[in-house]
PDB file of C-alpha atoms in Angstrom:
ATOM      1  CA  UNK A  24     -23.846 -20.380   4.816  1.00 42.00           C
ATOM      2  CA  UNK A  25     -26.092 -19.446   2.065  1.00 45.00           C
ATOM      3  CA  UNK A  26     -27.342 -21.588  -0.747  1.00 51.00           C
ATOM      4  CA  UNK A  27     -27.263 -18.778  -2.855  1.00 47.00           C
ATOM      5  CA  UNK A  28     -26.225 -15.888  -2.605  1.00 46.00           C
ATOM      6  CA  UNK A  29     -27.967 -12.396  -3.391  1.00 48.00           C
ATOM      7  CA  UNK A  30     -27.131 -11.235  -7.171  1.00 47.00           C
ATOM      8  CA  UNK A  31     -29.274  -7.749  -7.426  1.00 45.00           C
ATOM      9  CA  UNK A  32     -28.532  -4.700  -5.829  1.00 51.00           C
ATOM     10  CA  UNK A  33     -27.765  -3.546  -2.385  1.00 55.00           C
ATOM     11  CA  UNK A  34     -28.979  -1.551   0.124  1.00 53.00           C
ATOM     12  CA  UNK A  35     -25.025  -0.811   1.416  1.00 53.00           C
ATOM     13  CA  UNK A  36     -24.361   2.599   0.122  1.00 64.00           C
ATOM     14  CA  UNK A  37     -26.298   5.285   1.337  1.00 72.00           C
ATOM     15  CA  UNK A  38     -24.475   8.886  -0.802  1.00 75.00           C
ATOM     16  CA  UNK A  39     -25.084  11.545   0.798  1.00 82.00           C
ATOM     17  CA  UNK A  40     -24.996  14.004  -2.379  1.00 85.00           C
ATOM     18  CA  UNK A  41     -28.054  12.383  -3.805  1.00 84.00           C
ATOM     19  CA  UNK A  42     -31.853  12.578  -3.118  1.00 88.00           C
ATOM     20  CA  UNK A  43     -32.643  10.753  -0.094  1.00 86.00           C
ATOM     21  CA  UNK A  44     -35.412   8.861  -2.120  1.00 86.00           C
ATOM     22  CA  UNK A  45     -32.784   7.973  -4.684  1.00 83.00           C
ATOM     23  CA  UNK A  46     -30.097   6.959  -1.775  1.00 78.00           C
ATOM     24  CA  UNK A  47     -32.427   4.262  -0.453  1.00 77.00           C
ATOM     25  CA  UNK A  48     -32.828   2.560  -3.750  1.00 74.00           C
ATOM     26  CA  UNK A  49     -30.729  -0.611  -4.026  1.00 73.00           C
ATOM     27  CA  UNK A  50     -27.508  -0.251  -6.478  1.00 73.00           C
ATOM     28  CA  UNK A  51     -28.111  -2.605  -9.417  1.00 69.00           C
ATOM     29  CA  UNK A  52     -25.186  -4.445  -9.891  1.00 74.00           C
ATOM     30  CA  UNK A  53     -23.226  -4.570  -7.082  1.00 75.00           C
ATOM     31  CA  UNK A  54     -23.157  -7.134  -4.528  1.00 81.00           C
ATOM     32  CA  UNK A  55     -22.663  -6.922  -0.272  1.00 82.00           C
ATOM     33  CA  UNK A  56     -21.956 -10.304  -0.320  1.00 87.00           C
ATOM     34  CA  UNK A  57     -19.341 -11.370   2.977  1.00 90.00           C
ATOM     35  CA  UNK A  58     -17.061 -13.971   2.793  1.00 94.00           C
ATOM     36  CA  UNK A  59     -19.226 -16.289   4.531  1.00 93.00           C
ATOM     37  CA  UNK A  60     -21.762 -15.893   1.341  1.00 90.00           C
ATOM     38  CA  UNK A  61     -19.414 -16.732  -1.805  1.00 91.00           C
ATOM     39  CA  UNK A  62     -20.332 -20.678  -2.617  1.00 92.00           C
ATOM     40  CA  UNK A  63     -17.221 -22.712  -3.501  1.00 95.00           C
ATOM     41  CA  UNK A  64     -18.463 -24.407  -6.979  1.00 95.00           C
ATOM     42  CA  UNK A  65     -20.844 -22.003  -8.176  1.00 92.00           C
ATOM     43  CA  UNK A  66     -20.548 -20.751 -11.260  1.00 93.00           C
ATOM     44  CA  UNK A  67     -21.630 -17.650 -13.589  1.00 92.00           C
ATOM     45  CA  UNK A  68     -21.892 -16.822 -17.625  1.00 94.00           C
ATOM     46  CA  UNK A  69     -21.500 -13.887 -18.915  1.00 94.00           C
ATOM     47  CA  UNK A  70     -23.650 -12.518 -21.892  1.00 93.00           C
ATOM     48  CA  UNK A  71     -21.919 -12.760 -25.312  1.00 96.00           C
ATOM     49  CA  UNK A  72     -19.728  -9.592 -26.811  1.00 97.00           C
ATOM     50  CA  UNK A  73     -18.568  -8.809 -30.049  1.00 98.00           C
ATOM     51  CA  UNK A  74     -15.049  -7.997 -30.323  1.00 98.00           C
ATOM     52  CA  UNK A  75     -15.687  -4.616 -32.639  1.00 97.00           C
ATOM     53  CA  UNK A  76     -12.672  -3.274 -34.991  1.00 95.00           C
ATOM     54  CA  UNK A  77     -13.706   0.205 -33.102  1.00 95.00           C
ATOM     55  CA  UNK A  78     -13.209  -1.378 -29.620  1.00 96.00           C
ATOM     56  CA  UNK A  79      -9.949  -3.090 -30.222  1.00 96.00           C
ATOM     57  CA  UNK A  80      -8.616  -0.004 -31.654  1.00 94.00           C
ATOM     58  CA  UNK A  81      -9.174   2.597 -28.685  1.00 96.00           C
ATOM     59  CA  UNK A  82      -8.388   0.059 -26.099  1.00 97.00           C
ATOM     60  CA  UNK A  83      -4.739  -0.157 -28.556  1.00 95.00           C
ATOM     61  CA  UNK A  84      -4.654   3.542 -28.250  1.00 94.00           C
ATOM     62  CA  UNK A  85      -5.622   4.071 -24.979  1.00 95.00           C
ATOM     63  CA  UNK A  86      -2.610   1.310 -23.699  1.00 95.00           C
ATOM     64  CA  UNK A  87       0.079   2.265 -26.585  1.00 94.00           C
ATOM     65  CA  UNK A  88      -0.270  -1.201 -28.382  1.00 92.00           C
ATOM     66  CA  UNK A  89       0.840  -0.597 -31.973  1.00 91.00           C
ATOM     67  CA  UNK A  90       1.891  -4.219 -32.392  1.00 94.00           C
ATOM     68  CA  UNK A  91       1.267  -4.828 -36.433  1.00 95.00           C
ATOM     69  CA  UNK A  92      -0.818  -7.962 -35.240  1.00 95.00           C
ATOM     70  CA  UNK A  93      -3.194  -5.565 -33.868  1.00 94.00           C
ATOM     71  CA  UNK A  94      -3.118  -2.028 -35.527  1.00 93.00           C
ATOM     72  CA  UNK A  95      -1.387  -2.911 -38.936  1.00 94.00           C
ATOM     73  CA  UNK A  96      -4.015  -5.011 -41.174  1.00 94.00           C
ATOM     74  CA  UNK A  97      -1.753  -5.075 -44.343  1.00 96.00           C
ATOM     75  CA  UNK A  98       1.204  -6.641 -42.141  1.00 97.00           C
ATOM     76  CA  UNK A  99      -1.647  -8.803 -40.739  1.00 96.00           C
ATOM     77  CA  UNK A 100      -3.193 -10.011 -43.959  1.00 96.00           C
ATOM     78  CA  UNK A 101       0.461 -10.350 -45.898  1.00 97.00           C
ATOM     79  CA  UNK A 102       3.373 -11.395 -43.378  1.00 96.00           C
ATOM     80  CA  UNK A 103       1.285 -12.259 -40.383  1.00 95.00           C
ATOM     81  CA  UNK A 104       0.764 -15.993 -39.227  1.00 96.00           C
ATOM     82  CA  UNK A 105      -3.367 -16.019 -38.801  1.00 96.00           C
ATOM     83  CA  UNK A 106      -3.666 -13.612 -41.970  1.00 96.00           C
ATOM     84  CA  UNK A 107      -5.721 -11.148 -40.324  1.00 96.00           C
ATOM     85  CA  UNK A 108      -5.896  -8.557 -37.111  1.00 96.00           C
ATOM     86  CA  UNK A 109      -6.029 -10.121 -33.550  1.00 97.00           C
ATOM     87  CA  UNK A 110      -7.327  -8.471 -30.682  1.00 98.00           C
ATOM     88  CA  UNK A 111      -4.703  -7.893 -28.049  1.00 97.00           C
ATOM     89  CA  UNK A 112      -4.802 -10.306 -25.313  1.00 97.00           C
ATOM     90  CA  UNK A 113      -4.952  -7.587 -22.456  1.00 97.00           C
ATOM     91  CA  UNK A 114      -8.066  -6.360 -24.178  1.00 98.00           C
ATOM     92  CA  UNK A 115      -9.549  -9.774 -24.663  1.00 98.00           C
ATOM     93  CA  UNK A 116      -8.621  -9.777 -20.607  1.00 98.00           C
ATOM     94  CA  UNK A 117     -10.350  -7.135 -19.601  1.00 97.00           C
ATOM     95  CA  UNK A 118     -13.431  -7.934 -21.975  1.00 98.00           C
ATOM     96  CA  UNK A 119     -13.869 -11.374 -20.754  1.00 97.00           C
ATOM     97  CA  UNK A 120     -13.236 -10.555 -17.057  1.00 97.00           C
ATOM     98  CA  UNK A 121     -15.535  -7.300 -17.348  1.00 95.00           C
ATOM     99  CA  UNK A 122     -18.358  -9.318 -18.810  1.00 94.00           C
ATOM    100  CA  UNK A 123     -18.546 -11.452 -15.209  1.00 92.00           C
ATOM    101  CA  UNK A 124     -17.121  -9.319 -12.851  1.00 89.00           C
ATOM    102  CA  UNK A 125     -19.112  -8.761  -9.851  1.00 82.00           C
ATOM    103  CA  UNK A 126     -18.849  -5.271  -7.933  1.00 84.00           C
ATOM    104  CA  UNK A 127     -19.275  -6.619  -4.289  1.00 88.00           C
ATOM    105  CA  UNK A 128     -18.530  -3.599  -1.742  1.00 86.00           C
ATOM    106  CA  UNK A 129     -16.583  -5.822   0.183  1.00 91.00           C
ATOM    107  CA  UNK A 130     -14.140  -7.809  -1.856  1.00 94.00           C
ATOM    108  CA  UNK A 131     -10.824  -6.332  -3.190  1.00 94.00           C
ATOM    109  CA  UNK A 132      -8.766  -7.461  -6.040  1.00 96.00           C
ATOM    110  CA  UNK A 133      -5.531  -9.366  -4.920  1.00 97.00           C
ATOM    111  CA  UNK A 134      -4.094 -10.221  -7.990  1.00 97.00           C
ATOM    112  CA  UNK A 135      -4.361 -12.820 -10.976  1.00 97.00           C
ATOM    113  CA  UNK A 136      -2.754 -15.810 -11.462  1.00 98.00           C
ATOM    114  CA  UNK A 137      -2.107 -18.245 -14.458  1.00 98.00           C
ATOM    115  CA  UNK A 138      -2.834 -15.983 -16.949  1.00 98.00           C
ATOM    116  CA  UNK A 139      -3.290 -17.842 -20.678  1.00 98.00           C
ATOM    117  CA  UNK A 140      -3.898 -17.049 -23.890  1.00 98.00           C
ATOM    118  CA  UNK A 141      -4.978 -20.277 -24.846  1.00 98.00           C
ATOM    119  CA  UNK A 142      -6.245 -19.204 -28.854  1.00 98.00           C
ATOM    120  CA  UNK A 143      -5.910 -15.831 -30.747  1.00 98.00           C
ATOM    121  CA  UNK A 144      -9.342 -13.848 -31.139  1.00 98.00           C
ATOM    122  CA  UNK A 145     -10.106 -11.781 -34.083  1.00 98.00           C
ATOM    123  CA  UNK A 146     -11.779  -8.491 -34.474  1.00 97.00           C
ATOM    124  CA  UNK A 147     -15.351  -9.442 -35.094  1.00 97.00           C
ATOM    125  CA  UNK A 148     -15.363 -12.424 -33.095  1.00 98.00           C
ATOM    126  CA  UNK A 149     -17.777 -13.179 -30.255  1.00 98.00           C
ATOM    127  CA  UNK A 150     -16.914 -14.078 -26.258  1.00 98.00           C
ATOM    128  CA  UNK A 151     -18.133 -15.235 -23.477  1.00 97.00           C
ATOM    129  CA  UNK A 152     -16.927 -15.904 -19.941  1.00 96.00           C
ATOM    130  CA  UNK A 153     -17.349 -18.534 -17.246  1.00 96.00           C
ATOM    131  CA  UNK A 154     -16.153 -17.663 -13.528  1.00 95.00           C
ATOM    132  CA  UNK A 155     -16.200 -20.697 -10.714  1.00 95.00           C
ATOM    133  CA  UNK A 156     -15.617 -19.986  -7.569  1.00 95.00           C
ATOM    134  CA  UNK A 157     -12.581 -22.498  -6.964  1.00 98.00           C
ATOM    135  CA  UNK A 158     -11.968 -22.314  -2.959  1.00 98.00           C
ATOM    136  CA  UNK A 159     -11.598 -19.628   0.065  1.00 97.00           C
ATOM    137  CA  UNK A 160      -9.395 -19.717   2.752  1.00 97.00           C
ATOM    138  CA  UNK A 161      -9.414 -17.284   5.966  1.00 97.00           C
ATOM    139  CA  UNK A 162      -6.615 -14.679   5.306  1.00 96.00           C
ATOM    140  CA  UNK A 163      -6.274 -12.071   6.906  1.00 96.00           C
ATOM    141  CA  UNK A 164      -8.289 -10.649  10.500  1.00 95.00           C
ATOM    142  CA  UNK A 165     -10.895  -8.949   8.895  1.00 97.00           C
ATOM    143  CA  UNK A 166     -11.063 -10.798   5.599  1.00 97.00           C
ATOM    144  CA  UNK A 167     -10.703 -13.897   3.651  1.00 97.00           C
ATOM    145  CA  UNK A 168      -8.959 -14.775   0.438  1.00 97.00           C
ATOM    146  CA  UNK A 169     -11.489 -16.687  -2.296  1.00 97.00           C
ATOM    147  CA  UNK A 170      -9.983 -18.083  -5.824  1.00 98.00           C
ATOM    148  CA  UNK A 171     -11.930 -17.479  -8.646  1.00 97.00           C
ATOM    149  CA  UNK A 172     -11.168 -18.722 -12.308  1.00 98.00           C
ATOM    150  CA  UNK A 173     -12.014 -17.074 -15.354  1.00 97.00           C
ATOM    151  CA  UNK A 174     -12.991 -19.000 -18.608  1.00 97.00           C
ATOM    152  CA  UNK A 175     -13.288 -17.105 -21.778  1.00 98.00           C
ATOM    153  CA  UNK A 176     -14.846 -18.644 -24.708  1.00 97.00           C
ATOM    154  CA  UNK A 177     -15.014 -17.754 -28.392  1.00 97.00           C
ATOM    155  CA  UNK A 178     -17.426 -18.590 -31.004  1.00 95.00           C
ATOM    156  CA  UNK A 179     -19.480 -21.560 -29.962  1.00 95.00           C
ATOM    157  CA  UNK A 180     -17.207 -22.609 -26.711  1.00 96.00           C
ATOM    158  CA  UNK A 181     -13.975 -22.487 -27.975  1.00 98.00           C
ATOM    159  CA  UNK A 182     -11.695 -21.816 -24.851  1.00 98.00           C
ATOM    160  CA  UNK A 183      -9.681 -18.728 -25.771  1.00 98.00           C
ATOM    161  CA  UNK A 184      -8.372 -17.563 -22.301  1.00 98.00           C
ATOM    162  CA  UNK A 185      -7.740 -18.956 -18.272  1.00 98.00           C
ATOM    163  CA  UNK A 186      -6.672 -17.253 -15.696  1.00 98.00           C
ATOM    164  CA  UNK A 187      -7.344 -17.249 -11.697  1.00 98.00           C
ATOM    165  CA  UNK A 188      -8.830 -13.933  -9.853  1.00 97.00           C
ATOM    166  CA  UNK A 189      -7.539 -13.484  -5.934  1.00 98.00           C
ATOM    167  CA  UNK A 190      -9.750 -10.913  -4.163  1.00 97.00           C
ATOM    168  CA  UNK A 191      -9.850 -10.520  -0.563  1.00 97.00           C
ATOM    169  CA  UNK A 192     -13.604 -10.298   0.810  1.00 96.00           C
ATOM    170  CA  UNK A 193     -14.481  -8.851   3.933  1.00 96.00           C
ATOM    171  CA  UNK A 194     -15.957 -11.307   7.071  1.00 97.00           C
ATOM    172  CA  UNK A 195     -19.137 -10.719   8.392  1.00 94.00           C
ATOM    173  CA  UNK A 196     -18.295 -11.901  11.729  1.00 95.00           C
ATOM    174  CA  UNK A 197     -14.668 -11.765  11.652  1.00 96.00           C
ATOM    175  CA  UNK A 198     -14.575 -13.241  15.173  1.00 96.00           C
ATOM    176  CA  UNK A 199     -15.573 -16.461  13.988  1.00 95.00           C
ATOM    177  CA  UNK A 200     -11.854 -16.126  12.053  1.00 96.00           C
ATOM    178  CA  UNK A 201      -9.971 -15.527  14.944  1.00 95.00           C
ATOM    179  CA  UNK A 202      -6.839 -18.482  15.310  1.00 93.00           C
ATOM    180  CA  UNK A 203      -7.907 -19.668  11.515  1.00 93.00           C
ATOM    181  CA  UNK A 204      -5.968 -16.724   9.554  1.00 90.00           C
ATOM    182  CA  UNK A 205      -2.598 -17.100   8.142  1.00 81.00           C
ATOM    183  CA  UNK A 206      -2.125 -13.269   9.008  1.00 77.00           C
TER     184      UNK A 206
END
């Protein structure tokens, strides 16, 4: 197994509806990392992100949240617990997972697990995110299931959300696999 594994661009995808000078360039951002190459323990942070009043309300619009925490700032400021807007969790969510999410070719999302929102965030407040690669286990014939958490932070480390990513990631060499999956 790798130490580390490669973080820029890869040389994968090949469109055919493209210039075949600009086909052979590496994607930036994306990943063709195999199961074999994700490294239980390692971890990634994100860059920071402001949580803009502009943001929060298209992602409201865009999911039909009109919850007066979120999209009513007189409720908010008068009859409202914090005294001001939040940001709806399944915003914060997607931010904080978006902000360390990896677009490897080969791994698929599975599902999430232990979803918390641990502390309300504001509009105008700043996060970050954290993801650790928590363990992998041989899955299915041709790929493996890995467990990923996600941190998000607030302000100056204030934990603000946790959940737990489950993607399946393609083998390299699935017959190296074969008596070891659970399916």
């Amino acid at each position: 197994m790798n130490d580390f594994a490669p973080t820029v661009g890869v040389a994968s995808t090949h469109p055919k509806n493209m210039p075949e000078d600009h086909a052979a360039l590496p994607v930036w951002n994306a990943e063709n990392w195999f199961y074999e190459d994700w490294p239980v323990g390692q971890k990634i942070r994100s860059l920071r992100r402001t949580m803009a009043e502009g943001d929060s309300h298209l992602f409201n619009t865009l999911v039909l949240d009109i919850h007066p925490y979120v999209q009513d700032q007189m409720f908010a400021e008068s009859e409202g617990i914090f005294g001001k807007r939040l940001i709806a969790g399944a915003f914060v969510f997607s931010a904080g997972l978006g902000l360390v999410a990896t677009n490897c070719v080969n791994a698929f999302s599975y599902g999430y697990d232990r979803l918390r929102f641990i502390k309300p965030v504001f509009i105008g407040d700043t996060i970050y995110s954290i993801r650790s690669n928590l363990d992998k286990t041989p899955h299915y014939k041709e790929m493996g299931l890995i467990r990923a958490s996600y941190e998000v932070f607030k302000g100056e480390g204030e934990l603000v959300l946790y959940c737990e990513h489950l993607q399946t990631v393609k083998y390299r060499n699935p017959a190296d696999f074969v008596g070891k999956t659970e399916k």
